[in-house]
Short mmCIF file of C-alpha atoms and ligand atoms in Angstrom, two decimals:
data_model
loop_
_atom_site.label_atom_id
_atom_site.label_comp_id
_atom_site.label_asym_id
_atom_site.label_seq_id
_atom_site.Cartn_x
_atom_site.Cartn_y
_atom_site.Cartn_z
CA MET A 14 2.96 7.36 5.73
CA THR A 15 2.93 4.00 3.94
CA SER A 16 -0.51 3.24 1.96
CA PRO A 17 -2.06 -0.07 3.21
CA PHE A 18 -2.76 -0.71 -0.51
CA SER A 19 1.08 -0.93 -0.77
CA LEU A 20 2.76 -3.87 -2.10
CA GLU A 21 5.89 -2.60 -1.92
CA GLY A 22 8.61 -5.36 -0.98
CA LYS A 23 6.28 -7.92 -1.92
CA THR A 24 6.67 -10.65 -4.73
CA ILE A 25 4.03 -11.99 -6.21
CA ILE A 26 2.95 -14.69 -9.06
CA VAL A 27 0.62 -13.75 -11.31
CA THR A 28 -1.07 -16.57 -13.86
CA GLY A 29 -2.29 -15.69 -17.34
CA ALA A 30 0.23 -12.53 -17.15
CA SER A 31 0.40 -12.57 -21.07
CA SER A 32 -3.21 -11.12 -21.67
CA GLY A 33 -6.53 -9.36 -20.79
CA ILE A 34 -6.89 -9.44 -16.48
CA GLY A 35 -3.73 -11.35 -15.69
CA ARG A 36 -1.68 -8.55 -17.38
CA GLN A 37 -3.75 -5.90 -15.98
CA CYS A 38 -2.90 -7.26 -12.54
CA ALA A 39 0.57 -7.49 -13.19
CA ILE A 40 0.95 -4.06 -14.17
CA SER A 41 -1.17 -2.91 -11.36
CA CYS A 42 1.12 -4.82 -8.59
CA SER A 43 3.92 -3.42 -10.19
CA HIS A 44 2.35 0.23 -9.78
CA MET A 45 2.24 -0.73 -6.06
CA GLY A 46 5.07 -1.94 -5.66
CA ALA A 47 5.62 -5.57 -5.91
CA LYS A 48 8.19 -7.64 -7.26
CA VAL A 49 5.80 -9.38 -10.42
CA MET A 50 6.63 -13.13 -11.49
CA CYS A 51 4.64 -13.66 -14.73
CA ILE A 52 3.66 -16.91 -15.66
CA GLY A 53 1.78 -17.43 -18.87
CA ARG A 54 1.89 -19.44 -22.03
CA ASN A 55 3.10 -17.41 -24.78
CA GLU A 56 6.95 -16.15 -24.42
CA GLN A 57 6.61 -12.99 -26.78
CA ARG A 58 3.21 -11.74 -24.77
CA LEU A 59 4.76 -11.96 -21.53
CA GLN A 60 7.96 -10.12 -22.73
CA ASP A 61 5.33 -7.42 -23.69
CA THR A 62 3.83 -7.41 -20.25
CA LEU A 63 7.17 -7.29 -18.51
CA ALA A 64 8.02 -4.27 -20.97
CA HIS A 65 4.75 -2.76 -18.90
CA LEU A 66 5.75 -3.15 -15.70
CA ALA A 67 6.89 -0.57 -13.44
CA GLY A 68 10.02 -0.82 -11.46
CA ASP A 69 12.73 -3.48 -11.63
CA GLY A 70 13.01 -7.17 -10.51
CA HIS A 71 10.19 -8.85 -12.59
CA ALA A 72 10.60 -12.24 -14.34
CA ALA A 73 8.83 -14.30 -16.89
CA TYR A 74 8.10 -17.89 -16.62
CA SER A 75 6.82 -19.42 -19.83
CA TYR A 76 4.50 -22.73 -18.83
CA ASP A 77 1.60 -24.60 -19.85
CA LEU A 78 -0.65 -24.92 -16.42
CA SER A 79 -2.43 -27.62 -17.69
CA GLN A 80 0.87 -29.66 -16.95
CA THR A 81 0.36 -29.74 -13.19
CA HIS A 82 3.08 -32.26 -12.77
CA GLY A 83 5.60 -29.72 -13.19
CA ILE A 84 4.20 -26.85 -10.85
CA ALA A 85 6.14 -27.72 -7.95
CA GLY A 86 9.39 -27.42 -9.72
CA LEU A 87 7.98 -24.15 -11.54
CA VAL A 88 7.52 -22.86 -8.13
CA ALA A 89 10.82 -23.90 -6.27
CA ASP A 90 12.16 -22.49 -9.29
CA ILE A 91 11.40 -19.12 -8.95
CA VAL A 92 11.96 -19.10 -5.04
CA ALA A 93 15.00 -20.50 -5.69
CA ALA A 94 15.37 -17.03 -8.12
CA HIS A 95 13.74 -14.37 -6.33
CA GLY A 96 12.92 -15.33 -3.01
CA LYS A 97 9.88 -16.29 -0.82
CA LEU A 98 6.56 -15.22 -2.32
CA ASP A 99 4.18 -12.79 -0.33
CA GLY A 100 1.64 -13.27 -2.78
CA LEU A 101 -0.21 -15.60 -5.66
CA LEU A 102 -2.74 -14.88 -8.03
CA CYS A 103 -4.31 -17.07 -10.65
CA ALA A 104 -6.03 -15.41 -13.45
CA ALA A 105 -5.05 -18.42 -15.97
CA GLY A 106 -8.37 -19.20 -17.27
CA ILE A 107 -9.86 -20.80 -20.37
CA GLU A 108 -14.13 -21.13 -21.25
CA ARG A 109 -15.99 -23.37 -23.79
CA THR A 110 -19.03 -22.15 -24.41
CA ALA A 111 -21.68 -25.16 -25.10
CA PRO A 112 -24.81 -26.72 -23.64
CA ILE A 113 -24.81 -29.25 -21.47
CA LYS A 114 -25.77 -32.33 -24.08
CA LEU A 115 -22.39 -31.09 -26.18
CA LEU A 116 -19.93 -31.02 -23.10
CA THR A 117 -17.88 -34.09 -23.20
CA VAL A 118 -15.90 -35.51 -20.00
CA GLN A 119 -12.79 -34.17 -21.91
CA ASP A 120 -14.30 -31.01 -22.30
CA TYR A 121 -14.70 -30.89 -18.22
CA ALA A 122 -11.14 -32.55 -17.53
CA GLU A 123 -9.45 -29.83 -19.81
CA ILE A 124 -11.41 -26.95 -18.22
CA MET A 125 -10.97 -28.24 -15.18
CA GLN A 126 -7.18 -28.89 -15.55
CA VAL A 127 -6.42 -24.85 -16.42
CA ASN A 128 -8.76 -23.60 -14.17
CA THR A 129 -9.28 -25.42 -11.19
CA PHE A 130 -6.29 -27.67 -10.87
CA SER A 131 -3.78 -25.69 -11.82
CA ALA A 132 -4.51 -23.05 -9.29
CA PHE A 133 -4.89 -25.64 -6.65
CA GLU A 134 -1.53 -27.11 -6.85
CA LEU A 135 0.04 -23.49 -7.40
CA ALA A 136 -1.56 -22.52 -4.16
CA ARG A 137 -0.62 -25.80 -2.53
CA HIS A 138 2.98 -25.28 -3.89
CA ALA A 139 3.11 -21.50 -3.47
CA THR A 140 1.90 -21.43 0.13
CA ALA A 141 4.51 -24.18 1.45
CA MET A 142 6.36 -22.85 4.65
CA LYS A 143 9.45 -22.66 2.64
CA HIS A 144 8.19 -20.95 -0.21
CA PHE A 145 5.56 -18.31 1.47
CA ASN A 146 6.08 -15.45 3.64
CA ARG A 147 3.98 -15.45 6.90
CA GLY A 148 1.39 -12.62 6.22
CA GLY A 149 1.16 -13.57 2.52
CA ALA A 150 -2.34 -13.61 0.44
CA VAL A 151 -3.68 -15.71 -2.19
CA VAL A 152 -6.15 -14.68 -5.04
CA LEU A 153 -8.02 -16.54 -7.27
CA ILE A 154 -9.72 -15.11 -10.41
CA ALA A 155 -13.29 -16.94 -10.18
CA SER A 156 -16.30 -15.18 -12.12
CA ILE A 157 -20.14 -14.74 -11.32
CA THR A 158 -20.73 -17.80 -13.79
CA ALA A 159 -20.00 -19.57 -10.29
CA THR A 160 -23.12 -18.11 -9.21
CA ILE A 161 -25.57 -17.46 -11.57
CA ALA A 162 -27.01 -19.58 -14.09
CA ARG A 163 -25.59 -18.13 -17.60
CA THR A 164 -26.53 -21.49 -20.37
CA GLY A 165 -23.28 -22.96 -22.12
CA THR A 166 -21.25 -22.29 -19.23
CA ALA A 167 -22.06 -25.65 -16.97
CA ALA A 168 -17.94 -27.10 -17.29
CA TYR A 169 -16.56 -23.62 -17.10
CA SER A 170 -18.89 -22.46 -14.18
CA ALA A 171 -18.17 -25.93 -12.22
CA SER A 172 -14.58 -24.88 -12.53
CA LYS A 173 -14.82 -21.24 -11.05
CA GLY A 174 -17.33 -22.55 -8.24
CA ALA A 175 -14.70 -25.01 -7.30
CA LEU A 176 -11.90 -22.38 -6.98
CA ILE A 177 -14.80 -20.86 -4.29
CA SER A 178 -15.20 -23.43 -2.08
CA ALA A 179 -11.90 -24.59 -2.00
CA ALA A 180 -10.70 -20.91 -1.26
CA ARG A 181 -13.05 -21.03 1.69
CA VAL A 182 -11.36 -24.11 3.29
CA MET A 183 -7.67 -22.95 2.07
CA ALA A 184 -8.49 -19.64 4.56
CA ALA A 185 -9.60 -21.61 7.35
CA GLU A 186 -6.05 -24.15 7.09
CA LEU A 187 -3.62 -21.29 6.22
CA ALA A 188 -4.94 -18.54 8.94
CA LYS A 189 -2.68 -19.73 11.24
CA ARG A 190 0.22 -18.63 9.53
CA GLN A 191 -1.86 -15.45 8.80
CA ILE A 192 -1.94 -16.37 5.32
CA ARG A 193 -4.91 -15.07 3.46
CA VAL A 194 -7.19 -16.70 0.64
CA ASN A 195 -9.79 -15.05 -1.47
CA CYS A 196 -11.69 -14.94 -4.46
CA ILE A 197 -12.73 -12.28 -7.27
CA SER A 198 -15.22 -12.82 -9.31
CA PRO A 199 -15.82 -10.56 -12.72
CA GLY A 200 -18.36 -9.92 -14.03
CA THR A 201 -18.48 -9.32 -18.10
CA ILE A 202 -14.70 -7.70 -18.66
CA LEU A 203 -13.70 -6.15 -22.16
CA THR A 204 -10.27 -7.94 -22.24
CA PRO A 205 -9.39 -8.39 -26.12
CA LEU A 206 -10.94 -12.46 -25.51
CA MET A 207 -14.37 -11.25 -24.93
CA GLN A 208 -14.12 -8.37 -27.13
CA ASN A 209 -13.82 -10.89 -29.77
CA ALA A 210 -16.36 -13.21 -28.10
CA LEU A 211 -19.16 -9.96 -28.17
CA ALA A 212 -18.19 -9.07 -31.83
CA GLN A 213 -19.20 -12.45 -32.63
CA MET A 214 -22.66 -12.22 -30.87
CA SER A 215 -25.76 -11.04 -32.54
CA ASP A 216 -26.87 -7.40 -32.47
CA GLU A 217 -29.33 -8.11 -30.13
CA ASP A 218 -27.19 -10.76 -27.75
CA ARG A 219 -24.68 -8.04 -27.38
CA ALA A 220 -27.39 -5.59 -26.39
CA ARG A 221 -28.98 -7.90 -23.86
CA ARG A 222 -25.57 -8.45 -22.33
CA VAL A 223 -24.39 -5.08 -21.98
CA ALA A 224 -27.70 -3.84 -20.68
CA GLY A 225 -27.47 -6.54 -18.06
CA PHE A 226 -24.39 -4.87 -16.01
CA PRO A 227 -26.25 -1.24 -14.41
CA LEU A 228 -22.69 0.23 -14.43
CA GLY A 229 -21.82 -0.94 -17.92
CA LEU A 230 -19.50 -3.92 -18.73
CA GLY A 231 -15.91 -3.67 -16.60
CA GLU A 232 -12.37 -2.84 -17.55
CA PRO A 233 -9.01 -5.22 -16.54
CA ALA A 234 -8.36 -2.29 -14.03
CA ASP A 235 -11.41 -3.03 -12.30
CA VAL A 236 -10.48 -6.33 -11.46
CA ALA A 237 -6.85 -5.42 -11.32
CA ASN A 238 -7.19 -3.01 -8.20
CA ALA A 239 -9.60 -5.16 -6.35
CA ALA A 240 -6.62 -7.82 -6.54
CA VAL A 241 -4.44 -4.96 -5.07
CA TYR A 242 -6.49 -4.56 -2.29
CA LEU A 243 -7.05 -8.58 -1.71
CA LEU A 244 -2.85 -8.95 -1.80
CA SER A 245 -2.30 -5.71 0.16
CA GLU A 246 -2.41 -4.80 4.12
CA ALA A 247 -5.48 -3.02 3.34
CA SER A 248 -7.17 -6.26 3.22
CA ARG A 249 -5.56 -7.93 6.43
CA TRP A 250 -8.48 -9.03 7.93
CA VAL A 251 -10.38 -10.03 5.00
CA THR A 252 -10.28 -14.13 4.21
CA GLY A 253 -12.09 -16.83 2.40
CA GLN A 254 -14.24 -14.60 0.75
CA ASN A 255 -15.58 -14.05 -3.18
CA LEU A 256 -15.51 -10.58 -4.11
CA ILE A 257 -18.05 -10.04 -6.57
CA VAL A 258 -16.76 -7.32 -9.13
CA ASP A 259 -19.43 -6.95 -11.79
CA GLY A 260 -21.36 -3.40 -12.31
CA GLY A 261 -24.09 -4.66 -10.16
CA PHE A 262 -24.85 -7.19 -12.60
CA THR A 263 -25.77 -9.94 -9.58
CA ILE A 264 -27.75 -7.48 -7.17
CA GLN A 265 -30.69 -7.51 -9.55
N1 NAD B 211 -13.06 -11.61 -19.28
C1 NAD B 211 -14.09 -11.74 -18.62
O1 NAD B 211 -15.20 -11.24 -18.49
C2 NAD B 211 -13.97 -12.52 -17.58
C3 NAD B 211 -15.13 -12.65 -16.65
C4 NAD B 211 -14.94 -13.45 -15.28
C5 NAD B 211 -13.76 -14.33 -15.18
N2 NAD B 211 -12.81 -14.30 -15.93
C6 NAD B 211 -11.58 -15.14 -15.70
O2 NAD B 211 -10.38 -13.79 -15.63
C7 NAD B 211 -9.48 -14.87 -16.10
C8 NAD B 211 -8.49 -13.92 -17.27
O3 NAD B 211 -9.91 -13.76 -18.47
P1 NAD B 211 -9.24 -13.10 -19.53
O4 NAD B 211 -10.75 -12.60 -20.19
O5 NAD B 211 -8.25 -12.21 -18.88
O6 NAD B 211 -8.59 -14.01 -20.81
P2 NAD B 211 -7.25 -14.01 -21.23
O7 NAD B 211 -7.82 -15.10 -22.74
O8 NAD B 211 -7.15 -12.92 -21.58
O9 NAD B 211 -6.10 -14.57 -20.51
C9 NAD B 211 -6.13 -15.64 -20.06
C10 NAD B 211 -4.82 -16.35 -19.57
O10 NAD B 211 -4.50 -17.39 -19.16
C11 NAD B 211 -3.45 -17.44 -19.75
N3 NAD B 211 -3.50 -19.41 -20.24
C12 NAD B 211 -4.95 -20.05 -20.75
N4 NAD B 211 -4.51 -21.34 -20.33
C13 NAD B 211 -3.14 -21.65 -20.04
C14 NAD B 211 -2.53 -22.39 -20.06
N5 NAD B 211 -2.89 -23.51 -20.00
N6 NAD B 211 -1.36 -22.28 -19.26
C15 NAD B 211 -0.79 -21.12 -18.86
N7 NAD B 211 -1.63 -20.02 -18.77
C16 NAD B 211 -2.59 -20.34 -19.56
C17 NAD B 211 -3.50 -17.55 -21.21
O11 NAD B 211 -2.27 -17.57 -21.56
C18 NAD B 211 -3.78 -16.05 -21.22
O12 NAD B 211 -2.49 -15.29 -20.37
C19 NAD B 211 -9.69 -16.40 -16.69
O13 NAD B 211 -9.74 -16.73 -15.69
C20 NAD B 211 -11.25 -15.97 -16.41
O14 NAD B 211 -11.98 -16.79 -16.27
C21 NAD B 211 -13.10 -13.35 -17.14
#
């Protein structure tokens, strides 16, 4: 019997695939049988990701997602070369930590462009009738900072909150084609980026951050496993949701 979590025969775009959570999502999707279209900025690191994928038929597309005007063409190129899509996972993201008094419109614009508008544009073009198979799924990586107040993250949290709000509407609009749209909100995940950030914190701040997670800090695989679920038939009746994957942080 085929597992409901299988991604066999599916073609899935993964953004942010050159590192951290996106890279692990690409790897995990490939292990579940998907053909993965990896998008990121750094060609060399995308090639490293490709080298870690199971199976064949995968591809890498080096693209700066802040250039939202080119996303329609990028999606069209991928579909022309690899066929219609069954999944889209948006993990590309940037963070800028600063108190509200230091954040400028430029900061908001840059963060929104990558974290939010590129995901909206990808969802718009990828789910077009000619590009996306009935029954496909979209997963947007948000953050628990969209629902809790972590100081210094006003711009970032707004960019992620917008994903959660829009995903609900996209889910309602696309349900008639049996396309599902969900978010995952991770807590602190030990990606290379986060390990650097933790290393720069004072011992006291780092200890406080770690102690906030009843199950300890997360691993990229914790998010990737949730993504596999939301991209697979196992979640066929789940849409418009924000799945919090945070080791119990937000239940306290
Ligand atoms: N690590 C965490 O604790 C954590 C927690 C909550 C949410 N997230 C979210 O998870 C996602 C992945 O984060 P990560 O920790 O793996 O960070 P990361 O920096 O390792 O990965 C981010 C990825 O986004 C890509 N990216 C950034 N700007 C881009 C652009 N303009 N065009 C194309 N690609 C671009 C990078 O190349 C990289 O591959 C992000 O959206 C982040 O906001 C992370």
